[in-house]
Short mmCIF file of C-alpha atoms and ligand atoms in Angstrom, two decimals:
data_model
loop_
_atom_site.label_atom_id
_atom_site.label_comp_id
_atom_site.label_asym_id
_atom_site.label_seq_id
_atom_site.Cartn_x
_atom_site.Cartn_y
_atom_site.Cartn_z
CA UNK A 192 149.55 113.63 84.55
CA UNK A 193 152.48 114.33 82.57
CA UNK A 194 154.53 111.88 80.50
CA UNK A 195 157.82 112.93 78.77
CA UNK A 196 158.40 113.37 74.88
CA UNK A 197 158.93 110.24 73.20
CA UNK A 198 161.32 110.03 70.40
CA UNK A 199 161.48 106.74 68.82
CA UNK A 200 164.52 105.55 66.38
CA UNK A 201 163.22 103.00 64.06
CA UNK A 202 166.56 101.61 62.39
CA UNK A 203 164.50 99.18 59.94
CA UNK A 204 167.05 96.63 58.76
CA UNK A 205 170.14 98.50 59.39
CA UNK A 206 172.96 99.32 59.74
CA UNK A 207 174.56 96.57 58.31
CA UNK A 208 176.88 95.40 60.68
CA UNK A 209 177.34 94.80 64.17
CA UNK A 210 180.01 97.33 64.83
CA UNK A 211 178.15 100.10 62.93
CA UNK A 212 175.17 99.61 65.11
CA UNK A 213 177.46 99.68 68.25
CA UNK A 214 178.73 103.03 66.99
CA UNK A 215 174.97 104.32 66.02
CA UNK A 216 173.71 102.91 69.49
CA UNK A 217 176.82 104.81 72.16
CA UNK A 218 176.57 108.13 69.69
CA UNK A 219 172.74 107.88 70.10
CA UNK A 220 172.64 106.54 73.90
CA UNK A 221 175.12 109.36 74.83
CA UNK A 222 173.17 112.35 73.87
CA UNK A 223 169.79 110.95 75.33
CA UNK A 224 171.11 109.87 78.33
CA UNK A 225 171.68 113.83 78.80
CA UNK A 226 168.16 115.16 78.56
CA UNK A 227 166.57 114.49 81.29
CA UNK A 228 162.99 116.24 80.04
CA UNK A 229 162.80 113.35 77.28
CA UNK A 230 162.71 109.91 76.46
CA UNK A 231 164.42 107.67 73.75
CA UNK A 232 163.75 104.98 72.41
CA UNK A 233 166.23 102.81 70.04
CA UNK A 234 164.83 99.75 68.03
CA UNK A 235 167.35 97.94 65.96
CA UNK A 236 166.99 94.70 64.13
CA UNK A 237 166.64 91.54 66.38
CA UNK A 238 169.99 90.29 65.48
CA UNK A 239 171.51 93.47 67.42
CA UNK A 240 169.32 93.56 70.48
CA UNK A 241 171.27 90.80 72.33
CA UNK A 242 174.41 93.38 72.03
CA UNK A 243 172.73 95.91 74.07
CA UNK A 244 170.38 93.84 76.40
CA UNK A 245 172.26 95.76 79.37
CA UNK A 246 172.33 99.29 77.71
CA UNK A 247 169.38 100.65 78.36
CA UNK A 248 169.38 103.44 81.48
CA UNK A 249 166.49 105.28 82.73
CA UNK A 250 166.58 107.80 79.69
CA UNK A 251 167.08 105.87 77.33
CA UNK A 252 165.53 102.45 76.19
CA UNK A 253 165.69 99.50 74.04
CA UNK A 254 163.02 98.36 71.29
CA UNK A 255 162.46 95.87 69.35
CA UNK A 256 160.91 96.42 65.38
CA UNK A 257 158.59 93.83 65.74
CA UNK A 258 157.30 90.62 67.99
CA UNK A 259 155.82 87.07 67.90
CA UNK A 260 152.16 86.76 69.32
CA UNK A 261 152.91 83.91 71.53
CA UNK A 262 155.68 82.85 74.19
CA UNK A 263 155.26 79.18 73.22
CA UNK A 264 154.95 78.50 69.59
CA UNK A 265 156.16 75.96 66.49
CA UNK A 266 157.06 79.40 65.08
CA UNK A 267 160.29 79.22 63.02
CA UNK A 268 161.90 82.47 62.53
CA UNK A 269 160.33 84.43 64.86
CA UNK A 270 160.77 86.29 68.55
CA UNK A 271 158.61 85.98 71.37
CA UNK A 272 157.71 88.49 73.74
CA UNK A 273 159.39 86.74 76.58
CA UNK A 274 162.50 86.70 74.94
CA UNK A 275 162.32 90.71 74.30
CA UNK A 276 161.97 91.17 78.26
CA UNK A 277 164.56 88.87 79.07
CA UNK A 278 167.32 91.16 76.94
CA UNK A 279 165.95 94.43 78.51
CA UNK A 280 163.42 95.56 75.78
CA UNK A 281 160.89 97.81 77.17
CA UNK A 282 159.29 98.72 73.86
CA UNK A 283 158.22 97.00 70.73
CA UNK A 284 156.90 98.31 67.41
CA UNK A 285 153.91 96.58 66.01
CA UNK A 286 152.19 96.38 63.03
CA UNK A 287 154.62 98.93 60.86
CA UNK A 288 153.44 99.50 57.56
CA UNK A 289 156.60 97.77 56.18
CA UNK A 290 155.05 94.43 58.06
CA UNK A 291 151.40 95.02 57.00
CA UNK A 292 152.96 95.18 53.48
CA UNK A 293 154.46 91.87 53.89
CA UNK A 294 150.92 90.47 54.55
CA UNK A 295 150.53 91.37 58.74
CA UNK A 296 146.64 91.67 58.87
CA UNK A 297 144.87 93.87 61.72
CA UNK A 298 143.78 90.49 63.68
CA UNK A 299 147.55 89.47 63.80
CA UNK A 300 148.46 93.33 65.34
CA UNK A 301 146.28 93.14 67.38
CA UNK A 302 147.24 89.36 68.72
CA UNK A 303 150.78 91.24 69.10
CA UNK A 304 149.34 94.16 70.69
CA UNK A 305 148.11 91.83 73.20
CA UNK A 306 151.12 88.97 73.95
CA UNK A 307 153.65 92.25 74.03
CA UNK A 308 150.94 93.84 76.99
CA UNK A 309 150.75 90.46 78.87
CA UNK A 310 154.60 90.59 78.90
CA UNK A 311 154.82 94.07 80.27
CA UNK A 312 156.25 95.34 76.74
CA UNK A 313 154.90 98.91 75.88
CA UNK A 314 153.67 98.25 72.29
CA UNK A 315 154.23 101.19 69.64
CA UNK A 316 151.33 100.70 67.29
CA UNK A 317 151.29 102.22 63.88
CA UNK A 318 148.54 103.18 62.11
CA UNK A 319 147.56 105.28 59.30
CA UNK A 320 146.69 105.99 55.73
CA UNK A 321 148.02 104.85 51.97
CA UNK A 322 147.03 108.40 50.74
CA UNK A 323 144.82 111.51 50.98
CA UNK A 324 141.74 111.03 49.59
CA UNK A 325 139.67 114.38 48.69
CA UNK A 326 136.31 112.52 50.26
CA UNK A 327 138.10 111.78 53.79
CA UNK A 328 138.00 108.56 53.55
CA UNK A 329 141.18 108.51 55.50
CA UNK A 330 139.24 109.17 58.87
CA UNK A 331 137.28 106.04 58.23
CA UNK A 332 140.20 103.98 57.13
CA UNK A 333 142.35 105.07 61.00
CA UNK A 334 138.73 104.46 62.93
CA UNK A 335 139.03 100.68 61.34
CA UNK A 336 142.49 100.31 61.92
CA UNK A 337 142.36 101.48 65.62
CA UNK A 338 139.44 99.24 66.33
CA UNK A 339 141.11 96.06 64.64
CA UNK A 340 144.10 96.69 65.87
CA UNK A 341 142.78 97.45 69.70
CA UNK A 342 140.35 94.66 69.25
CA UNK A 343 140.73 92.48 73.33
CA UNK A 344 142.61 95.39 74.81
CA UNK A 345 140.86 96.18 78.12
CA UNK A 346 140.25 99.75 79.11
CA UNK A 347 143.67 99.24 81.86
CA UNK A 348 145.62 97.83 79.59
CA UNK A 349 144.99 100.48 77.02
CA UNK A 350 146.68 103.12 79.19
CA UNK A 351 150.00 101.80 78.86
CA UNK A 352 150.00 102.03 74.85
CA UNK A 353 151.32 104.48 72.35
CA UNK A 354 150.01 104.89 68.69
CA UNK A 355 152.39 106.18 66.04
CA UNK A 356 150.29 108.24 63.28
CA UNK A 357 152.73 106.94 60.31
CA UNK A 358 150.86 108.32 56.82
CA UNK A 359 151.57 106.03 54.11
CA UNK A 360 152.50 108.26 51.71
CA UNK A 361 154.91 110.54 53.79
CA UNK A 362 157.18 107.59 54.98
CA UNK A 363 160.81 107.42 53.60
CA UNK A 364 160.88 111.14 52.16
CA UNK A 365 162.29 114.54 53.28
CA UNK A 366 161.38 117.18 56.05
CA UNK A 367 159.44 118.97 52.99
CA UNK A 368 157.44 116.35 52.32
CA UNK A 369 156.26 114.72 55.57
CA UNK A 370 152.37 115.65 56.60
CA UNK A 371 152.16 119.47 57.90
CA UNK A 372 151.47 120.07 61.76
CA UNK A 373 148.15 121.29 61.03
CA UNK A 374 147.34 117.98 59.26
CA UNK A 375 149.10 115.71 62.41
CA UNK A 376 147.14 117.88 64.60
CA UNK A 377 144.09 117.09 63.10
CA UNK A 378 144.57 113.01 62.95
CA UNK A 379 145.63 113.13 66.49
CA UNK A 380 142.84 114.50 67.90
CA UNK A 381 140.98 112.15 66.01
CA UNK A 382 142.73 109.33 67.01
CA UNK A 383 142.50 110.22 70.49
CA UNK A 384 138.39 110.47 69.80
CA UNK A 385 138.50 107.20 68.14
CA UNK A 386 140.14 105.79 71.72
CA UNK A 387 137.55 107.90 74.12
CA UNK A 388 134.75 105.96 72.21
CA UNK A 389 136.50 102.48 72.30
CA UNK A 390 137.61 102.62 76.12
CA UNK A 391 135.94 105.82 77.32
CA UNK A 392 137.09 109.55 78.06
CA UNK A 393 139.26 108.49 80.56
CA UNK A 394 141.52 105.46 79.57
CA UNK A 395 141.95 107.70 76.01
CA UNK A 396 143.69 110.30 78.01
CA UNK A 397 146.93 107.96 78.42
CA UNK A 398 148.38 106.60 75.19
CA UNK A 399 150.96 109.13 73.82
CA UNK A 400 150.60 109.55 70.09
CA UNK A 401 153.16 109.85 68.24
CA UNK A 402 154.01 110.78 64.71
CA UNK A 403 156.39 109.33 62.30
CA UNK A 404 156.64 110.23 57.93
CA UNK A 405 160.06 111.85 57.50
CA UNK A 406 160.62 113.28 60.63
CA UNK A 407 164.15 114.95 60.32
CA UNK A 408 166.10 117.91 62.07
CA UNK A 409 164.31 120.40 59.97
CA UNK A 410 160.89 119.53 61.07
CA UNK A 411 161.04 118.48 64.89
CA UNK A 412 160.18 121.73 66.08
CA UNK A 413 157.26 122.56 63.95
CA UNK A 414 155.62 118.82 64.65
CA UNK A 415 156.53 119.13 68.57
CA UNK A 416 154.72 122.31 69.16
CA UNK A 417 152.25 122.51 66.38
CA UNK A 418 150.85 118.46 65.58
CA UNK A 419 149.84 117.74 69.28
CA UNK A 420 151.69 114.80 69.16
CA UNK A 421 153.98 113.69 72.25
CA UNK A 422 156.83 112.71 70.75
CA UNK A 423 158.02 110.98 66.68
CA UNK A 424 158.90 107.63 65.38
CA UNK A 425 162.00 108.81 63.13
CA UNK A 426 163.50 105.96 60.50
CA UNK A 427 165.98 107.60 58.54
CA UNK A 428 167.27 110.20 60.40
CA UNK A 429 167.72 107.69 63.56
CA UNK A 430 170.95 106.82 61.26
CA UNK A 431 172.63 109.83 61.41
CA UNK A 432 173.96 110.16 65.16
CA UNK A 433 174.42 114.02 64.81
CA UNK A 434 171.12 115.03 62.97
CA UNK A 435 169.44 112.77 65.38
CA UNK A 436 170.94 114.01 68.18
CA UNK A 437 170.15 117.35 67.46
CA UNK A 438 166.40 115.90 67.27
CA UNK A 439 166.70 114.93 70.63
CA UNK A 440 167.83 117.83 71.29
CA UNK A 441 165.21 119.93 69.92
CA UNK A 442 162.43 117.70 72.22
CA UNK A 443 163.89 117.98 75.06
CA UNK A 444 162.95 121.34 74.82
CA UNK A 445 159.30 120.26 75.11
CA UNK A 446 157.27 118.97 78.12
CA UNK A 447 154.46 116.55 77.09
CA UNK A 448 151.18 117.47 79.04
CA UNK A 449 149.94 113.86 78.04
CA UNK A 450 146.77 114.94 79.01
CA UNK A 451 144.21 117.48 79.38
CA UNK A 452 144.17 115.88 83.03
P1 PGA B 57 161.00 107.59 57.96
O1 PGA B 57 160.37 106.25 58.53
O2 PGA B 57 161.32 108.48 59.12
O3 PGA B 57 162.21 107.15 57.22
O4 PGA B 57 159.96 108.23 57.07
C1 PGA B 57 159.47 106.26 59.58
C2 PGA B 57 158.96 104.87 59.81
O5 PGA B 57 158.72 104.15 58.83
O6 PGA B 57 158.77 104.45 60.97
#
């Protein structure tokens, strides 16, 4: 079965007004909606969703950076999952490292994991490691974190998941210093191992992996064809509608065989 390269724009909290995001959004929307061998993927802040709820086309889809674990809740502040599917959000992020800093535990990803499936969101779930250790601790850190995370997920429902591989410690930099192919390669075979022993051989097949650590123009390519990875959750360079255009670009150029199927 194949599924198409994923490339993710994760605008964190920006831009900083409404009419810069409508700029970033068209720019953005207008190049993907030409490459027909990909798919794209645009989360902006909640605040901005509402102004695209009817944007998304068959190319290119809405996300959302985050979302509440419940539809029905005394929950002030936050978004339910019903109210993502109601503005046209297919995706949602959940548990970015910028939210497990703020205190989001594995239990509550993986209560998000679940209320996005039950709504028919496809949840982006981020994983990986603060830093390198020369012991490998790292492997044992991602095993945790996948289990926690995936903990009530049923072996169907697993299948229409993607994990983004987001290394700590390679977040927020340059090209130069996001993790080499070799190294993405390696962590997403491992997290695809960590899946076939959780829901078996089969149901691991499905979720695309993705990664995301200072993906930028310079290293699409190299990550695409070398890191096994379907696709890349980019932060900064989502901002720039040319360089990140040219990412989409570079993508299209490659067919995800999702599986070994
Ligand atoms: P970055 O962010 O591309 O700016 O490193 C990626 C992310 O945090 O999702």
């Amino acid at each position: 079965m194949k599924k198409k390269t994923l490339i993710v724009a994760n605008w964190k909290m920006n831009p900083g007004s409404a009419a810069e995001a409508r700029a970033l959004f068209n720019r953005t929307k207008q190049t993907g909606s030409r490459l027909e061998r990909m798919e794209t993927v645009i989360c902006p802040p909640f605040p901005y969703l509402g102004l695209f709820a009817r944007a998304a086309t068959t190319r290119v889809f809405l996300g959302a950076q985050d979302v509440f674990w419940a539809n029905s809740a005394r929950a002030t502040g936050e978004v339910s999952p019903e109210m993502l599917k109601d503005l046209g959000v297919s995706y949602c992020i959940v548990g970015h490292s910028e939210r497990r800093a703020l205190g989001e535990t594995d239990d509550i990803v993986s209560k998000k994991l679940r209320a996005a499936l039950a709504e028919g969101l496809i949840p982006i779930v981020c994983v990986g490691e603060k830093e390198r250790d020369s012991g490998g601790h790292y492997f044992s850190t991602l095993k945790s974190q996948i289990a926690a995370s995936f903990s009530g997920v049923t072996r169907a429902q697993v299948r229409d998941t993607v994990i983004a591989y987001e290394p700590l410690w390679a977040i927020g930099k340059s090209a130069r210093e996001a993790a080499e192919p070799r190294a993405i390669r390696e962590m997403s075979i491992f997290i695809r191992k960590v899946l076939s022993d959780l829901f078996g051989a089969e149901a691991a097949q499905f979720p695309r992996i993705l990664y995301g650590g200072s993906a930028e123009e310079a290293n699409t390519a190299s990550i695409l064809s070398e890191g096994d990875v379907s696709g890349l959750l980019v932060g900064h360079a989502s901002l720039n509608a040319e360089g990140f255009g040219e990412m989409l670009k570079v993508a299209n150029t490659f067919e995800t065989l999702n599986s070994k199927l």
